[in-house]
mmCIF file of C-alpha atoms in Angstrom:
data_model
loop_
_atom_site.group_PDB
_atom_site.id
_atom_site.type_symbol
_atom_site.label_atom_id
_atom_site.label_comp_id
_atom_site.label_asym_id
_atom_site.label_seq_id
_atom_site.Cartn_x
_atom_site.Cartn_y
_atom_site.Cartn_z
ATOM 1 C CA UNK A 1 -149.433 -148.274 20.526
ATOM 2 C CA UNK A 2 -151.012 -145.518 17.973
ATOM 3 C CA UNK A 3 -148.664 -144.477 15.874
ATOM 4 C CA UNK A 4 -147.878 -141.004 16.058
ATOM 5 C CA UNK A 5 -146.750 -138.258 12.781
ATOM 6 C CA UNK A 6 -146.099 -134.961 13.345
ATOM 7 C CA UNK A 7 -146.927 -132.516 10.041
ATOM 8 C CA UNK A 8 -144.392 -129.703 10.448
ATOM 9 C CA UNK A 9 -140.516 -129.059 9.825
ATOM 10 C CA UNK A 10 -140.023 -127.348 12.754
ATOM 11 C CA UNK A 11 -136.887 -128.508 14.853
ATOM 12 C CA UNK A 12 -138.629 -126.720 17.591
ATOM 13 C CA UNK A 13 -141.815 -128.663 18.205
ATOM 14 C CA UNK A 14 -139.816 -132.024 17.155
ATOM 15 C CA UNK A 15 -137.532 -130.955 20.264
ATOM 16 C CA UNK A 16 -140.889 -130.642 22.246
ATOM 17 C CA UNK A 17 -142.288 -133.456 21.516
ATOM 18 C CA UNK A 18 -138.911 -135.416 22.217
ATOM 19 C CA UNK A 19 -139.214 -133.670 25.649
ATOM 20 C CA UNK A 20 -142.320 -134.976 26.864
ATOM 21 C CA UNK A 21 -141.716 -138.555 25.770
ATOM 22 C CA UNK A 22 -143.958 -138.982 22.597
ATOM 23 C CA UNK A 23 -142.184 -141.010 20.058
ATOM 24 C CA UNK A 24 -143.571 -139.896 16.306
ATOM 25 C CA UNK A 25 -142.386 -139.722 12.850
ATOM 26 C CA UNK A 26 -142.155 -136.572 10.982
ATOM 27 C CA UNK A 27 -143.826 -135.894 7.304
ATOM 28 C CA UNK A 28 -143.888 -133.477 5.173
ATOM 29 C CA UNK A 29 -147.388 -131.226 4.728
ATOM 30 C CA UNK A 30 -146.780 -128.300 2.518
ATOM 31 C CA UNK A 31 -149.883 -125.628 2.701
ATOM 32 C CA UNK A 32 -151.027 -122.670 1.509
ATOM 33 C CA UNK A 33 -150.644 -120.476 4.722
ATOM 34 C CA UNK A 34 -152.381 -117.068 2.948
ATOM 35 C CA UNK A 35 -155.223 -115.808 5.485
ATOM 36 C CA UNK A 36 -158.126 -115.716 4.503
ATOM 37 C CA UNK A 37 -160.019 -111.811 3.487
ATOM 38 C CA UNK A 38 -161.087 -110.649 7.236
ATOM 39 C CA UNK A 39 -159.852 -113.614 9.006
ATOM 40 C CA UNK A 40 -159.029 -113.244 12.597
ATOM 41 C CA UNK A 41 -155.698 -114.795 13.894
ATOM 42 C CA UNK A 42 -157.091 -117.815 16.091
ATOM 43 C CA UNK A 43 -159.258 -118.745 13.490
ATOM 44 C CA UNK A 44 -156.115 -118.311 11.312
ATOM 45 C CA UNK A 45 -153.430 -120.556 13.189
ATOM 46 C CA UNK A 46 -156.115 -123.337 14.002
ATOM 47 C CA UNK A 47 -157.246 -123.420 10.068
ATOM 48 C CA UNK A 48 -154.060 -123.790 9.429
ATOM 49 C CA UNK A 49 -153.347 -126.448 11.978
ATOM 50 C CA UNK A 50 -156.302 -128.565 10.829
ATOM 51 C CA UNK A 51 -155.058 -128.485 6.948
ATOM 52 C CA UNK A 52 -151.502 -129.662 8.495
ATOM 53 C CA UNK A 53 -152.439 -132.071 10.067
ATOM 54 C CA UNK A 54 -155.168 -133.097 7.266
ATOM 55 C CA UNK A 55 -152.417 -132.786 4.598
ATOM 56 C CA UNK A 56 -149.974 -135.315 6.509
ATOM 57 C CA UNK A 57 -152.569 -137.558 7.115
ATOM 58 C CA UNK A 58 -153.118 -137.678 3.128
ATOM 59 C CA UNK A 59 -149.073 -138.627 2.622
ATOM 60 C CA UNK A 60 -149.495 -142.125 5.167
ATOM 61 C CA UNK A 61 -149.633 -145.418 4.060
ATOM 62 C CA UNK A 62 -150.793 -146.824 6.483
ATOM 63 C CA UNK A 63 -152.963 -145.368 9.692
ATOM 64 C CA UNK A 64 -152.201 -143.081 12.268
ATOM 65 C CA UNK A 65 -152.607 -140.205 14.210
ATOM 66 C CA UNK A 66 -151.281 -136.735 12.593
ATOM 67 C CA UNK A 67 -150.236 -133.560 14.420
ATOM 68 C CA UNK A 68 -150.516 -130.210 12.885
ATOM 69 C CA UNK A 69 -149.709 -126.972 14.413
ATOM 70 C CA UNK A 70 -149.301 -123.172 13.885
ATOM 71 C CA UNK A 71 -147.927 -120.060 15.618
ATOM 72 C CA UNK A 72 -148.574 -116.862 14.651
ATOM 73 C CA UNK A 73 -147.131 -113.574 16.340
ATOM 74 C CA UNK A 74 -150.165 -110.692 16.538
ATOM 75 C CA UNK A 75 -149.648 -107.049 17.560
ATOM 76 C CA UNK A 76 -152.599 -104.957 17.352
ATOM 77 C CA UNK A 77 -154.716 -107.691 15.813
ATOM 78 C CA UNK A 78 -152.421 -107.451 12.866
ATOM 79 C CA UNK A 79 -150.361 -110.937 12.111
ATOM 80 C CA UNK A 80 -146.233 -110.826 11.871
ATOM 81 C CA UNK A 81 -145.536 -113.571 9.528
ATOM 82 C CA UNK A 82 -141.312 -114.622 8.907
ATOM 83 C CA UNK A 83 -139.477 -111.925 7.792
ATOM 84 C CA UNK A 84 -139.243 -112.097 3.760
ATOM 85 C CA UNK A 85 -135.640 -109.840 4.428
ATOM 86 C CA UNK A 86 -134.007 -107.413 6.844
ATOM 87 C CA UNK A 87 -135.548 -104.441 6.602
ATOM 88 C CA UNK A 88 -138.814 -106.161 6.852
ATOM 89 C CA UNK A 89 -137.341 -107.984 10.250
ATOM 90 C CA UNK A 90 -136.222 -104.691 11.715
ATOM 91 C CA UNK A 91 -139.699 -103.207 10.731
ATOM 92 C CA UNK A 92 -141.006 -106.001 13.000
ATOM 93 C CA UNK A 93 -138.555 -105.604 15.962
ATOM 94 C CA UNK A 94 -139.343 -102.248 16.055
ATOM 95 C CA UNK A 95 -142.947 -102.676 16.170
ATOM 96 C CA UNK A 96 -142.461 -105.425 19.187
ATOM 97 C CA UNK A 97 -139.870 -103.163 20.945
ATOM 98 C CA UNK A 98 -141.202 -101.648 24.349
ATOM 99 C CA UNK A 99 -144.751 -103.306 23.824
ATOM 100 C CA UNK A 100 -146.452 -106.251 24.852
ATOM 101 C CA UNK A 101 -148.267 -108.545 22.088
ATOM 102 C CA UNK A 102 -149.781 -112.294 21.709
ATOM 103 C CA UNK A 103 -148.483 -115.084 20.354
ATOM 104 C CA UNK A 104 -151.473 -117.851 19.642
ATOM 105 C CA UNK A 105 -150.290 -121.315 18.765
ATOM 106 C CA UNK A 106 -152.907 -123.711 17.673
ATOM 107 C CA UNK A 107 -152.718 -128.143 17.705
ATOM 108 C CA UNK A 108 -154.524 -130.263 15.546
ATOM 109 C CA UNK A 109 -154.918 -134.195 15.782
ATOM 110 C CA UNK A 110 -156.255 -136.226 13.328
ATOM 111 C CA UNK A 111 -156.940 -139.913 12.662
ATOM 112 C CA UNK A 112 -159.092 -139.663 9.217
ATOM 113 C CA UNK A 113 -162.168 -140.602 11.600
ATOM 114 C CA UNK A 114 -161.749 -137.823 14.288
ATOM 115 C CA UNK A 115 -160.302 -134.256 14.641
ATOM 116 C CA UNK A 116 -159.581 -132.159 17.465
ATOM 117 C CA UNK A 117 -158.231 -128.741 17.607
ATOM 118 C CA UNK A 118 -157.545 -125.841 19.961
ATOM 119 C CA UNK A 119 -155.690 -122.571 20.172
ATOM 120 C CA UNK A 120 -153.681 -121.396 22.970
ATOM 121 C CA UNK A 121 -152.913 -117.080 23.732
ATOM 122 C CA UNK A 122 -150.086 -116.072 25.211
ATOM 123 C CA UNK A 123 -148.715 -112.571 26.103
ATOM 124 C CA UNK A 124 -145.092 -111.649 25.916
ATOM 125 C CA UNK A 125 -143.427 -108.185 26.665
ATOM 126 C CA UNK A 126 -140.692 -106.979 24.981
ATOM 127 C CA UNK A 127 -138.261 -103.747 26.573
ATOM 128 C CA UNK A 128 -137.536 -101.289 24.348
ATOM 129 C CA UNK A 129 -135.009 -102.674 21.181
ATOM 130 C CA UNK A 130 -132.312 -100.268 20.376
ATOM 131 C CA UNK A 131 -131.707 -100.406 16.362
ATOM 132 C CA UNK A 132 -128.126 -101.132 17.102
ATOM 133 C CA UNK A 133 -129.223 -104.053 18.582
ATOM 134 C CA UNK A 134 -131.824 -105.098 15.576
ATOM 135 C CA UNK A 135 -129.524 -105.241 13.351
ATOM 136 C CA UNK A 136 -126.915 -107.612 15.107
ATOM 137 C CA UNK A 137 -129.862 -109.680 15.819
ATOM 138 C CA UNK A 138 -130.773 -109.991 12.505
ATOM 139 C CA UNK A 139 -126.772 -110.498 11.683
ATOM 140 C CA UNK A 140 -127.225 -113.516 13.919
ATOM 141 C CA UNK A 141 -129.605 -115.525 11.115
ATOM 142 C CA UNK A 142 -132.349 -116.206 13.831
ATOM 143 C CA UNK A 143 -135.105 -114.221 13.037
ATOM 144 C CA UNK A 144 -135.352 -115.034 9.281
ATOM 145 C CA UNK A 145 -137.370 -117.888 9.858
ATOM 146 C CA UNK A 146 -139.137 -117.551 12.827
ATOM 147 C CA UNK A 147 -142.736 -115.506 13.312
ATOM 148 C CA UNK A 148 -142.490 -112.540 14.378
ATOM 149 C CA UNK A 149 -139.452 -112.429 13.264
ATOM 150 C CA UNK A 150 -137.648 -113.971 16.975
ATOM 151 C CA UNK A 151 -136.841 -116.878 18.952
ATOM 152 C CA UNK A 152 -137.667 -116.810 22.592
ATOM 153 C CA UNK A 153 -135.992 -120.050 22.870
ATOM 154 C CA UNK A 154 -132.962 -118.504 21.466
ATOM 155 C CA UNK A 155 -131.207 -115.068 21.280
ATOM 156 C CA UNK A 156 -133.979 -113.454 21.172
ATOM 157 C CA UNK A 157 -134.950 -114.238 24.824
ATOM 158 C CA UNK A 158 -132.995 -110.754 26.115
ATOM 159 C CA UNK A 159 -135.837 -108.824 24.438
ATOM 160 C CA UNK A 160 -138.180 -110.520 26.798
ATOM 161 C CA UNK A 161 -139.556 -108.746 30.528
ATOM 162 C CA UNK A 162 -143.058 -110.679 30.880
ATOM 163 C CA UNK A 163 -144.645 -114.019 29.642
ATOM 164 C CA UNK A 164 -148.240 -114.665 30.428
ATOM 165 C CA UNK A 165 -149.430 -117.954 29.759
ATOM 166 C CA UNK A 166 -147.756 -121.278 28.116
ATOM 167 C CA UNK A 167 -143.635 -121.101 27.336
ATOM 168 C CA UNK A 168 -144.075 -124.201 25.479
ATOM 169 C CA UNK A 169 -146.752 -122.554 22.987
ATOM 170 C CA UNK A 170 -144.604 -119.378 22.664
ATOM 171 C CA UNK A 171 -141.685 -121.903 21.482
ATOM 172 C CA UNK A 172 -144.271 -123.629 18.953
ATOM 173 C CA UNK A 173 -146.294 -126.317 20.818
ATOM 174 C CA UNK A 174 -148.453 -126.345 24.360
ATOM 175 C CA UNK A 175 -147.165 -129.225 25.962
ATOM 176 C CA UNK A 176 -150.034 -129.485 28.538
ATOM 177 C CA UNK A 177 -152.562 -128.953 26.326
ATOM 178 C CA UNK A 178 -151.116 -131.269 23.713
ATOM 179 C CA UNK A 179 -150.853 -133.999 26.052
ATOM 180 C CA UNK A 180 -154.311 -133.686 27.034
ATOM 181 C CA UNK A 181 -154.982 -134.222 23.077
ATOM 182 C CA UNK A 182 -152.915 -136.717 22.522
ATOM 183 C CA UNK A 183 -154.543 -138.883 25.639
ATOM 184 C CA UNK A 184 -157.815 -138.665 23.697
ATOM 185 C CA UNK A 185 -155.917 -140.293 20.820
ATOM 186 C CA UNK A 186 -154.782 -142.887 23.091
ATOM 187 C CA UNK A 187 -151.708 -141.544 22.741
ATOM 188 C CA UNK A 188 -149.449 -141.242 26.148
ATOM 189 C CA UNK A 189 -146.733 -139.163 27.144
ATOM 190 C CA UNK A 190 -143.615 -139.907 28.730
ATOM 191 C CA UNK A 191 -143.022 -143.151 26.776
ATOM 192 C CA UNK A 192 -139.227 -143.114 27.004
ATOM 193 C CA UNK A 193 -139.817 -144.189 30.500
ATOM 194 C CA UNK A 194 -141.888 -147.038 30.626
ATOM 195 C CA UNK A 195 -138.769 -149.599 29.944
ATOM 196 C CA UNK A 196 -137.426 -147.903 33.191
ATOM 197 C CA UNK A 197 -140.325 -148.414 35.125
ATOM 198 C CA UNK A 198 -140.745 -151.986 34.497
ATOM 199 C CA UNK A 199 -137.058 -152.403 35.978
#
């Protein structure tokens, strides 16, 4: 079987990945995530992506298949990146509060002789935040690394009415789509189970 990396730190998509039955090993693949002058956000998150995965293929020793990926939160066209500190976290909060805006996450495979990419929209809702409410958020420690500055996986799911389009991505990785990506790869899901289907 191919052996799998994935290029990110994020608990979240290591989670994901564990959920869907893809064994993988993670590696580090440190980036320069600046956009680019004029650069729109899809083309953002699957640049981004692409260098990810294209950085962790440089750190094997030996072949492989290497998974980047990249979520960015976008209201009004404009990308929320992690929250450098509070007031810039409440700034954000109140921007989502009441309004609906897209969160694009983008997958990248590589295998040093092939690359495939693609970028998935969602569109989540938020009701209105009270700043009472901002603030003990904020006390909690979840938004200070997240885009967007929250976690719909986490606390930060009671600020949510509406969800169009993939959970999965919203959390940090498409599942469906990544499985169709990984299958091109030759690589399958739900591995954990074979043992128990040859019972």
């Amino acid at each position: 079987m191919t052996a799998l990396y994935l290029a990110s730190g994020s608990p979240r998509r290591r989670e994901l990945l564990t959920q869907i039955g893809v064994p993988f090993s993670a590696v580090s693949a440190p980036i320069d995530e600046t956009p680019l002058p004029g650069e729109a956000a899809p083309a953002y998150v699957e640049r981004l992506a692409r260098a990810k995965a294209a950085a962790g293929l440089a750190s094997l020793a030996s072949p492989g298949v290497v998974l980047g990926a990249d979520t960015a939160v976008v209201l009004d066209g404009v990308i929320l990146g992690k929250p450098e500190n509070r007031e810039q976290a409440l700034a954000m909060l109140g921007d989502l509060s009441g309004r609906e805006h897209q969160v694009l996450t983008a997958v990248a495979l590589t295998d040093g002789q092939r690359q495939a990419s693609l970028c998935v929209a969602s569109s989540v809702r938020f009701r209105a935040i009270s700043f009472d409410e901002a603030w003990r958020y904020w006390a909690s420690g979840e938004p200070a690394d997240k885009a967007g500055g929250y976690a719909i996986q986490g606390l930060g799911a009671v600020f949510v009415t509406h969800l169009t389009g993939s959970y999965s991505a919203v959390v940090g990785l498409p599942l469906s789509e990544t499985a169709e990506l990984l299958e091109k790869f030759g690589i399958a899901c739900w591995q954990s189970l074979e043992g128990l289907a040859a019972r």
